[in-house]
Short mmCIF file of C-alpha atoms in Angstrom, two decimals:
data_model
loop_
_atom_site.label_atom_id
_atom_site.label_comp_id
_atom_site.label_asym_id
_atom_site.label_seq_id
_atom_site.Cartn_x
_atom_site.Cartn_y
_atom_site.Cartn_z
CA MET Y 269 -41.51 9.61 91.16
CA LYS Y 270 -39.75 12.72 92.40
CA ALA Y 271 -37.63 15.17 90.41
CA ALA Y 272 -35.36 18.05 91.33
CA VAL Y 273 -35.42 21.14 89.12
CA ILE Y 274 -32.23 23.19 89.42
CA GLY Y 275 -32.61 26.76 88.19
CA LEU Y 276 -35.93 28.53 87.65
CA GLY Y 277 -35.39 30.40 84.42
CA VAL Y 278 -37.72 29.93 81.45
CA GLU Y 279 -36.89 26.24 80.98
CA GLY Y 280 -36.82 25.53 84.72
CA LYS Y 281 -40.29 26.93 85.32
CA LYS Y 282 -41.66 25.03 82.34
CA ALA Y 283 -40.02 21.86 83.68
CA VAL Y 284 -41.74 22.31 87.07
CA ASN Y 285 -45.12 22.83 85.42
CA SER Y 286 -44.71 19.81 83.17
CA LEU Y 287 -43.50 17.50 85.94
CA LEU Y 288 -46.46 18.42 88.15
CA GLU Y 289 -48.83 17.93 85.23
CA HIS Y 290 -47.38 14.46 84.61
CA GLY Y 291 -47.85 13.46 88.24
CA TRP Y 292 -44.33 13.90 89.60
CA GLU Y 293 -43.40 15.29 93.01
CA VAL Y 294 -41.03 18.23 92.59
CA TYR Y 295 -38.22 19.86 94.54
CA ALA Y 296 -37.23 23.12 92.82
CA THR Y 297 -34.42 25.47 93.74
CA ASP Y 298 -32.71 28.65 92.56
CA LEU Y 299 -29.88 30.50 94.30
CA ASN Y 300 -31.44 33.83 93.30
CA ILE Y 301 -33.92 34.74 96.04
CA ASN Y 302 -35.45 37.41 93.79
CA ILE Y 303 -36.19 35.08 90.88
CA ASP Y 304 -39.40 35.94 89.03
CA LEU Y 305 -41.88 33.12 89.67
CA ASP Y 306 -44.43 34.35 87.12
CA GLY Y 307 -45.35 31.49 84.82
CA LEU Y 308 -44.87 28.89 87.55
CA ASP Y 309 -48.11 26.98 88.15
CA LEU Y 310 -47.74 26.60 91.91
CA PRO Y 311 -50.62 24.99 93.84
CA MET Y 312 -51.49 28.16 95.74
CA LEU Y 313 -54.30 26.75 97.91
CA SER Y 314 -52.03 24.54 99.99
CA MET Y 315 -48.98 26.78 100.02
CA ASN Y 316 -47.12 27.80 103.16
CA MET Y 317 -44.25 30.29 102.90
CA ILE Y 318 -41.39 30.45 105.41
CA GLU Y 319 -38.88 33.23 104.90
CA ASP Y 320 -36.03 35.14 106.49
CA LYS Y 321 -33.77 37.84 105.08
CA GLN Y 322 -31.66 35.54 102.90
CA THR Y 323 -33.88 32.61 101.91
CA VAL Y 324 -37.43 31.67 101.00
CA SER Y 325 -39.05 28.23 101.17
CA ILE Y 326 -42.42 27.58 99.56
CA VAL Y 327 -44.13 24.34 100.45
CA GLY Y 328 -47.19 23.14 98.58
CA GLU Y 329 -48.92 19.99 97.48
CA ASN Y 330 -46.32 17.81 95.69
CA ILE Y 331 -43.82 20.67 95.50
CA THR Y 332 -41.18 22.44 97.55
CA VAL Y 333 -39.39 25.54 96.23
CA ASP Y 334 -36.24 26.85 97.88
CA LEU Y 335 -34.92 30.27 96.87
CA GLY Y 336 -31.53 31.59 97.93
CA PHE Y 337 -30.21 28.14 98.83
CA THR Y 338 -30.23 24.49 97.76
CA ASN Y 339 -31.09 21.52 99.98
CA SER Y 340 -28.67 18.80 98.88
CA TYR Y 341 -30.53 16.16 100.87
CA ALA Y 342 -33.75 16.91 98.97
CA ILE Y 343 -31.89 16.48 95.67
CA GLU Y 344 -30.42 13.15 96.79
CA GLU Y 345 -33.93 11.84 97.47
CA CYS Y 346 -35.02 12.52 93.87
CA ASP Y 347 -35.25 9.94 91.11
CA ALA Y 348 -34.22 12.40 88.38
CA ILE Y 349 -32.83 15.91 88.00
CA ALA Y 350 -33.75 18.62 85.50
CA ILE Y 351 -31.08 21.29 85.18
CA SER Y 352 -31.30 24.59 83.37
CA PRO Y 353 -29.82 24.21 79.86
CA SER Y 354 -27.48 27.11 80.68
CA MET Y 355 -25.84 24.92 83.35
CA PHE Y 356 -24.97 22.18 80.87
CA GLY Y 357 -21.22 21.69 80.54
CA GLY Y 358 -20.51 22.91 84.06
CA ALA Y 359 -19.05 20.86 86.91
CA PHE Y 360 -22.44 20.13 88.50
CA ALA Y 361 -23.97 18.96 85.23
CA ASN Y 362 -20.95 16.78 84.51
CA ARG Y 363 -21.37 15.01 87.85
CA LEU Y 364 -24.99 14.31 86.92
CA LEU Y 365 -23.93 12.82 83.59
CA GLU Y 366 -21.59 10.45 85.41
CA ASN Y 367 -24.43 9.25 87.65
CA GLY Y 368 -27.06 9.11 84.90
CA ASP Y 369 -29.44 11.23 86.97
CA LEU Y 370 -30.57 13.69 84.30
CA LEU Y 371 -34.27 13.41 83.48
CA SER Y 372 -33.44 12.61 79.84
CA ASP Y 373 -31.51 9.52 81.03
CA VAL Y 374 -34.04 8.34 83.62
CA VAL Y 375 -37.00 8.84 81.25
CA SER Y 376 -35.68 7.71 77.89
CA LYS Y 377 -38.55 6.53 75.67
CA HIS Y 378 -38.14 9.71 73.61
CA LYS Y 379 -34.78 8.42 72.37
CA ASP Y 380 -36.53 5.55 70.59
CA LEU Y 381 -38.56 7.93 68.38
CA PHE Y 382 -37.44 9.20 64.98
CA THR Y 383 -36.26 12.68 65.95
CA ILE Y 384 -35.93 15.84 63.85
CA GLY Y 385 -34.36 19.03 65.18
CA ILE Y 386 -34.87 22.51 63.75
CA THR Y 387 -32.36 25.13 64.84
CA GLY Y 388 -31.04 28.51 63.70
CA THR Y 389 -31.43 32.17 64.53
CA ASN Y 390 -34.74 33.00 62.85
CA GLY Y 391 -37.62 31.00 61.42
CA LYS Y 392 -37.42 27.95 63.70
CA THR Y 393 -40.98 28.07 65.04
CA THR Y 394 -42.56 28.65 61.64
CA THR Y 395 -40.54 25.83 60.07
CA VAL Y 396 -41.40 23.44 62.91
CA HIS Y 397 -45.12 24.11 62.49
CA MET Y 398 -44.90 23.77 58.70
CA LEU Y 399 -43.18 20.42 59.06
CA LYS Y 400 -45.62 19.26 61.74
CA SER Y 401 -48.60 20.05 59.48
CA ILE Y 402 -47.05 18.26 56.51
CA LEU Y 403 -46.18 15.13 58.48
CA GLU Y 404 -49.57 14.96 60.17
CA ASN Y 405 -51.30 15.32 56.81
CA ALA Y 406 -49.14 12.41 55.65
CA GLY Y 407 -50.51 10.29 58.50
CA ARG Y 408 -47.63 10.54 60.98
CA ARG Y 409 -48.23 10.96 64.71
CA VAL Y 410 -46.04 13.95 65.56
CA LEU Y 411 -45.02 15.28 68.98
CA VAL Y 412 -43.69 18.81 68.71
CA GLY Y 413 -42.04 21.09 71.25
CA GLY Y 414 -38.71 22.15 72.66
CA ASN Y 415 -37.22 25.59 73.16
CA GLY Y 416 -39.30 27.34 75.82
CA GLY Y 417 -38.49 30.74 74.32
CA GLY Y 418 -40.18 29.68 71.10
CA GLY Y 419 -43.54 29.37 72.80
CA PHE Y 420 -43.38 25.64 73.45
CA SER Y 421 -43.56 24.01 76.89
CA GLY Y 422 -39.84 23.29 77.09
CA TYR Y 423 -37.51 20.39 76.44
CA TYR Y 424 -38.47 18.48 79.57
CA ASP Y 425 -42.15 18.60 78.70
CA LEU Y 426 -41.28 17.00 75.36
CA ILE Y 427 -39.36 14.21 77.13
CA LEU Y 428 -42.20 13.52 79.58
CA GLU Y 429 -44.94 13.61 76.95
CA ALA Y 430 -42.98 11.28 74.67
CA ASN Y 431 -42.74 8.84 77.56
CA ASP Y 432 -46.50 8.89 78.20
CA GLY Y 433 -47.88 9.18 74.65
CA ASP Y 434 -47.84 7.26 71.38
CA TYR Y 435 -45.97 9.02 68.56
CA ASP Y 436 -44.04 8.25 65.38
CA VAL Y 437 -41.95 11.40 65.11
CA LEU Y 438 -40.41 13.76 67.65
CA LEU Y 439 -39.98 17.28 66.28
CA VAL Y 440 -37.79 19.54 68.41
CA GLU Y 441 -37.19 23.28 68.13
CA VAL Y 442 -33.62 23.76 69.35
CA CYS Y 443 -32.53 27.20 70.57
CA ASP Y 444 -29.05 28.16 69.40
CA MET Y 445 -28.03 28.73 73.06
CA THR Y 446 -28.87 25.14 74.06
CA LEU Y 447 -27.24 23.10 71.26
CA ASP Y 448 -24.97 21.00 73.48
CA PHE Y 449 -27.74 20.39 76.03
CA ALA Y 450 -30.23 19.30 73.36
CA ASN Y 451 -27.61 17.13 71.67
CA TYR Y 452 -27.18 15.21 74.92
CA CYS Y 453 -30.90 14.91 75.72
CA PHE Y 454 -32.14 13.79 72.28
CA ASP Y 455 -31.00 11.34 69.62
CA PHE Y 456 -31.43 13.39 66.45
CA ASP Y 457 -31.82 11.56 63.16
CA MET Y 458 -32.14 14.75 61.09
CA VAL Y 459 -31.42 18.42 61.77
CA GLY Y 460 -32.49 21.45 59.74
CA LEU Y 461 -30.73 24.81 59.99
CA THR Y 462 -32.84 27.84 59.12
CA ASN Y 463 -30.06 30.45 59.13
CA ILE Y 464 -27.23 31.97 61.14
CA GLY Y 465 -27.89 35.51 62.32
CA ASN Y 466 -26.85 38.17 64.80
CA ASP Y 467 -28.54 37.14 68.03
CA HIS Y 468 -27.58 35.88 71.50
CA MET Y 469 -24.10 37.30 71.08
CA ASP Y 470 -24.02 37.76 74.85
CA VAL Y 471 -23.70 33.96 74.90
CA HIS Y 472 -21.86 33.17 71.64
CA LYS Y 473 -19.63 36.28 71.74
CA THR Y 474 -18.80 35.79 68.03
CA VAL Y 475 -20.43 34.22 64.98
CA ALA Y 476 -17.38 31.93 64.75
CA ASN Y 477 -18.17 30.53 68.20
CA TYR Y 478 -21.79 29.99 67.18
CA LYS Y 479 -20.60 28.18 64.05
CA ASN Y 480 -18.36 25.92 66.15
CA SER Y 481 -21.33 25.03 68.37
CA LEU Y 482 -23.28 24.06 65.27
CA VAL Y 483 -20.40 21.94 64.00
CA ARG Y 484 -20.45 19.97 67.27
CA PHE Y 485 -24.22 19.65 67.05
CA PHE Y 486 -24.17 18.46 63.43
CA ALA Y 487 -21.52 15.79 63.96
CA ASP Y 488 -22.51 12.45 62.41
CA LYS Y 489 -26.06 13.57 61.58
CA THR Y 490 -28.06 14.12 58.40
CA ILE Y 491 -28.40 17.89 58.14
CA PHE Y 492 -30.27 20.30 55.87
CA THR Y 493 -28.77 23.73 55.17
CA ALA Y 494 -29.64 26.48 52.71
CA PHE Y 495 -27.76 26.18 49.44
CA ASN Y 496 -25.98 29.50 50.09
CA GLN Y 497 -25.47 29.19 53.85
CA ASP Y 498 -22.17 30.46 55.23
CA PHE Y 499 -19.89 27.74 56.67
CA ASN Y 500 -21.47 24.96 54.59
CA SER Y 501 -18.03 23.47 53.99
CA ASP Y 502 -17.46 23.21 57.76
CA PHE Y 503 -20.86 21.61 58.23
CA ARG Y 504 -20.26 19.07 55.47
CA GLU Y 505 -17.07 17.90 57.16
CA ALA Y 506 -18.92 17.32 60.45
CA ALA Y 507 -22.18 15.81 59.22
CA SER Y 508 -22.72 12.28 57.92
CA GLN Y 509 -24.88 13.70 55.11
CA THR Y 510 -25.64 17.27 54.03
CA ILE Y 511 -28.74 18.03 51.96
CA PRO Y 512 -29.19 21.53 50.52
CA TYR Y 513 -32.55 23.27 50.31
CA PHE Y 514 -33.79 26.18 48.23
CA GLU Y 515 -36.56 28.78 48.27
CA TYR Y 516 -40.03 27.29 47.96
CA GLN Y 517 -41.43 27.87 44.46
CA ASP Y 518 -45.20 27.55 44.97
CA ASP Y 519 -47.70 29.92 46.58
CA LEU Y 520 -47.74 30.66 50.31
CA LYS Y 521 -50.16 32.67 52.41
CA LEU Y 522 -47.21 33.94 54.46
CA VAL Y 523 -45.45 37.24 53.80
CA GLY Y 524 -41.71 37.62 53.37
CA LYS Y 525 -39.06 35.98 51.21
CA PHE Y 526 -37.56 34.48 54.37
CA ASN Y 527 -40.66 32.30 54.67
CA LEU Y 528 -39.93 30.87 51.23
CA LEU Y 529 -36.71 29.49 52.72
CA ASN Y 530 -38.55 28.20 55.79
CA ALA Y 531 -40.97 26.39 53.47
CA GLY Y 532 -38.04 25.15 51.41
CA LEU Y 533 -36.49 23.57 54.50
CA ALA Y 534 -39.77 21.93 55.54
CA THR Y 535 -40.16 20.64 51.98
CA ALA Y 536 -36.64 19.22 51.80
CA ILE Y 537 -37.05 17.28 55.05
CA SER Y 538 -40.52 16.04 54.07
CA THR Y 539 -39.24 14.91 50.69
CA GLU Y 540 -36.40 12.99 52.33
CA LEU Y 541 -39.04 11.28 54.49
CA LYS Y 542 -40.91 10.20 51.31
CA VAL Y 543 -43.95 12.43 51.88
CA PRO Y 544 -45.85 12.76 48.56
CA LYS Y 545 -45.34 16.06 46.76
CA ASP Y 546 -49.06 16.77 46.57
CA VAL Y 547 -49.37 16.50 50.37
CA ILE Y 548 -46.50 18.94 50.84
CA ARG Y 549 -47.88 21.40 48.29
CA GLN Y 550 -51.44 21.28 49.61
CA THR Y 551 -50.34 21.68 53.22
CA LEU Y 552 -48.13 24.66 52.57
CA SER Y 553 -50.73 26.38 50.37
CA GLU Y 554 -53.10 26.37 53.37
CA PHE Y 555 -50.53 27.19 56.05
CA HIS Y 556 -51.14 30.37 58.07
CA ALA Y 557 -48.65 32.36 60.15
CA VAL Y 558 -47.92 31.01 63.61
CA GLU Y 559 -49.20 33.15 66.48
CA GLY Y 560 -46.74 35.95 67.18
CA ARG Y 561 -44.88 35.53 63.89
CA LEU Y 562 -45.08 38.02 61.05
CA ASP Y 563 -48.54 38.45 59.57
CA VAL Y 564 -50.28 41.34 57.83
CA TYR Y 565 -53.68 42.95 58.49
CA LYS Y 566 -55.60 45.72 56.71
CA ILE Y 567 -56.58 48.72 58.84
CA ASN Y 568 -58.18 51.42 56.68
CA ASP Y 569 -55.54 52.22 54.01
CA ALA Y 570 -52.59 50.67 55.82
CA ASP Y 571 -51.08 47.22 55.69
CA VAL Y 572 -50.20 46.56 59.33
CA TYR Y 573 -47.41 44.00 59.68
CA VAL Y 574 -47.16 42.44 63.16
CA GLY Y 575 -44.64 39.85 64.33
CA LYS Y 576 -41.60 39.23 66.50
CA THR Y 577 -38.43 40.61 64.89
CA ASP Y 578 -36.12 40.58 67.88
CA ASN Y 579 -32.71 40.74 66.25
CA SER Y 580 -31.10 42.92 63.62
CA ASP Y 581 -31.12 40.29 60.86
CA ALA Y 582 -34.82 39.54 61.36
CA LEU Y 583 -35.77 43.21 61.21
CA ALA Y 584 -33.52 43.93 58.24
CA SER Y 585 -35.06 41.09 56.21
CA VAL Y 586 -38.54 42.57 56.68
CA LEU Y 587 -37.51 46.16 55.99
CA ALA Y 588 -35.82 45.08 52.75
CA GLU Y 589 -39.19 44.11 51.27
CA LYS Y 590 -41.54 46.99 52.15
CA ASP Y 591 -41.67 50.73 52.74
CA PHE Y 592 -43.02 51.42 56.22
CA TYR Y 593 -44.18 54.82 57.45
CA ALA Y 594 -43.79 53.86 61.11
CA LEU Y 595 -41.89 51.18 63.01
CA PHE Y 596 -43.20 50.05 66.41
CA ILE Y 597 -40.35 48.32 68.28
CA GLY Y 598 -40.55 46.33 71.51
CA THR Y 599 -37.50 46.84 73.72
CA PRO Y 600 -35.25 44.02 75.02
CA ARG Y 601 -34.24 43.02 78.54
CA HIS Y 602 -31.72 45.18 80.37
CA HIS Y 603 -28.87 42.68 79.97
CA GLU Y 604 -29.53 42.03 76.26
CA GLN Y 605 -27.48 44.91 74.91
CA HIS Y 606 -26.84 42.98 71.67
CA ARG Y 607 -30.53 43.19 70.79
CA LEU Y 608 -30.35 46.97 70.69
CA ASP Y 609 -28.79 46.41 67.26
CA ILE Y 610 -32.33 46.37 65.89
CA LEU Y 611 -32.39 50.10 66.57
CA ASP Y 612 -29.31 50.54 64.38
CA VAL Y 613 -31.23 48.87 61.55
CA ALA Y 614 -34.31 51.00 62.25
CA ALA Y 615 -32.35 54.25 62.31
CA LYS Y 616 -30.59 53.40 59.05
CA TYR Y 617 -33.96 52.63 57.47
CA ASN Y 618 -35.04 56.13 58.61
CA PRO Y 619 -38.86 55.88 58.85
CA GLU Y 620 -40.96 58.94 59.62
CA VAL Y 621 -41.78 57.60 63.08
CA ILE Y 622 -40.28 55.08 65.50
CA VAL Y 623 -42.60 54.06 68.32
CA LEU Y 624 -40.95 52.34 71.27
CA PHE Y 625 -42.87 50.13 73.71
CA PRO Y 626 -41.75 47.81 76.54
CA GLY Y 627 -41.27 44.40 74.93
CA LEU Y 628 -39.42 42.18 77.38
CA ASP Y 629 -38.44 44.96 79.81
CA ASP Y 630 -39.06 48.67 80.11
CA THR Y 631 -35.77 49.78 78.59
CA LEU Y 632 -37.33 52.74 76.78
CA ASP Y 633 -34.76 55.26 78.08
CA ILE Y 634 -31.89 53.10 76.83
CA ALA Y 635 -33.55 52.73 73.44
CA ILE Y 636 -34.17 56.49 73.12
CA TYR Y 637 -30.53 57.18 73.97
CA ARG Y 638 -29.41 54.64 71.36
CA LEU Y 639 -31.57 56.19 68.61
CA ASN Y 640 -30.39 59.70 69.45
CA SER Y 641 -26.75 58.60 69.46
CA LEU Y 642 -27.29 57.10 66.00
CA GLY Y 643 -28.44 60.48 64.72
CA TYR Y 644 -31.99 59.41 63.92
CA MET Y 645 -33.85 62.61 62.99
CA GLY Y 646 -37.41 61.28 62.75
CA ASN Y 647 -40.11 61.36 65.40
CA ILE Y 648 -39.52 59.13 68.45
CA ILE Y 649 -42.62 58.25 70.47
CA THR Y 650 -42.81 56.07 73.58
CA VAL Y 651 -45.92 54.21 74.73
CA ASN Y 652 -46.57 51.87 77.64
CA THR Y 653 -49.97 50.30 77.02
CA LEU Y 654 -51.74 48.29 74.37
CA ASP Y 655 -54.41 50.97 74.06
CA GLN Y 656 -51.76 53.60 73.30
CA ILE Y 657 -50.33 51.39 70.57
CA ILE Y 658 -53.77 50.89 69.02
CA GLU Y 659 -54.43 54.64 69.10
CA LEU Y 660 -51.26 55.30 67.13
CA VAL Y 661 -52.06 52.50 64.67
CA ALA Y 662 -55.41 54.23 64.06
CA GLU Y 663 -53.63 57.56 63.58
CA TYR Y 664 -51.24 56.10 61.01
CA SER Y 665 -53.81 53.84 59.34
CA HIS Y 666 -54.09 56.10 56.29
CA GLU Y 667 -50.42 55.63 55.47
CA ASP Y 668 -49.26 52.77 53.23
CA ALA Y 669 -47.72 50.40 55.78
CA ILE Y 670 -46.82 50.04 59.47
CA LEU Y 671 -44.58 47.44 61.13
CA ILE Y 672 -45.03 46.33 64.74
CA GLY Y 673 -42.21 44.07 65.93
CA GLY Y 674 -39.06 43.92 67.98
CA ASN Y 675 -38.82 42.05 71.29
CA GLY Y 676 -41.49 40.59 73.56
CA GLN Y 677 -43.30 37.59 72.11
CA ASP Y 678 -46.17 37.67 74.63
CA THR Y 679 -46.68 41.40 74.19
CA ILE Y 680 -46.60 41.13 70.41
CA ILE Y 681 -49.14 38.29 70.47
CA LYS Y 682 -51.53 40.54 72.44
CA ILE Y 683 -51.01 43.35 69.92
CA GLN Y 684 -51.55 40.92 67.06
CA GLU Y 685 -54.80 39.62 68.54
CA ARG Y 686 -56.13 43.15 68.96
CA ILE Y 687 -55.10 44.25 65.46
CA LYS Y 688 -56.70 41.13 63.97
CA LEU Y 689 -60.01 41.84 65.73
CA ILE Y 690 -60.03 45.42 64.48
CA SER Y 691 -59.18 44.33 60.95
CA GLU Y 692 -61.98 41.77 60.89
CA LYS Y 693 -64.53 44.37 61.99
CA LEU Y 694 -63.60 46.87 59.28
#
């Protein structure tokens, strides 16, 4: 079988890797000749590169990659096509829907599985892992994945693995930017909404537009929303059934009131699936923070909180619960101006120190300018390496609390691993 992968963003690269791993031949293309190929598991040993000033072709075992152009003949020879979710709804994607050439149509066993989607601005990954643990402890065979930005292997990997494996439940993390795409690719039986926050406004433009996308996504489905969620009346009109959930009332090892709502959502879905209460309670009492999500470590006198808080609502929810001497904030990509709003929240909180480090991109100068324009009068420090961050953590470790967050999941995971090792040695 041969597949074409159109677009080599996060999901595209994950699709290539997954297709190769599942034994497919791949033709991949991106019109951007300067696309970053990091994260693409190309078979380097057999690779031959042919390039001129405008285009690059990379030929390897079972794969051809064209950059700067697309070979339409190569696409026509493929059995299935995997497009970037950002292309969904465009003219090219619509032609594929007419022909039934999308990978999710050609490989369709996943549509026979009972499928649960978890979407929202914050808390998706934690809720997905909570629910996975509960269902597995109840004896269900669960396949989990989805949104590549959440740390999973992407939507296409989920489709391919469901086709090859033996599972009872498909559990999908759905990014709020890919709602229409995911709605087409999967047959959702239940959907849980964690929350609606201020993120990806470069795509949504307004919260009202985001809400309308959710309304389309929820149509004719059983959905779970927080009892006090904005737009619940709109969601009820669209959904076939709406089930409210509340804060979890028993003990958790996780920090933050927001995790009580995540656990409440996982509990509500599990209860609807007839999972015994004692299984739910026992599972959640033993549940630990997912890698890269907020956790706390003791370094000398300080509680060091580390976890991705890459939008203003996520950061604000953490700052509302604790007094932090210093905030370490990973910076966003150059084009993600909306994520600079976390600096507005940080400046308003007014800690003694704000430490900026490259999270997704080195946008330190932009972040400094933003903090200065906000009138922040505390100490601004910039660092570029993990060692520099650890040195400052040691310096501030006799204060009460430190928060390390912001953008850059991979970077924050590395920081978290280092902090955890230090904490365990003390």
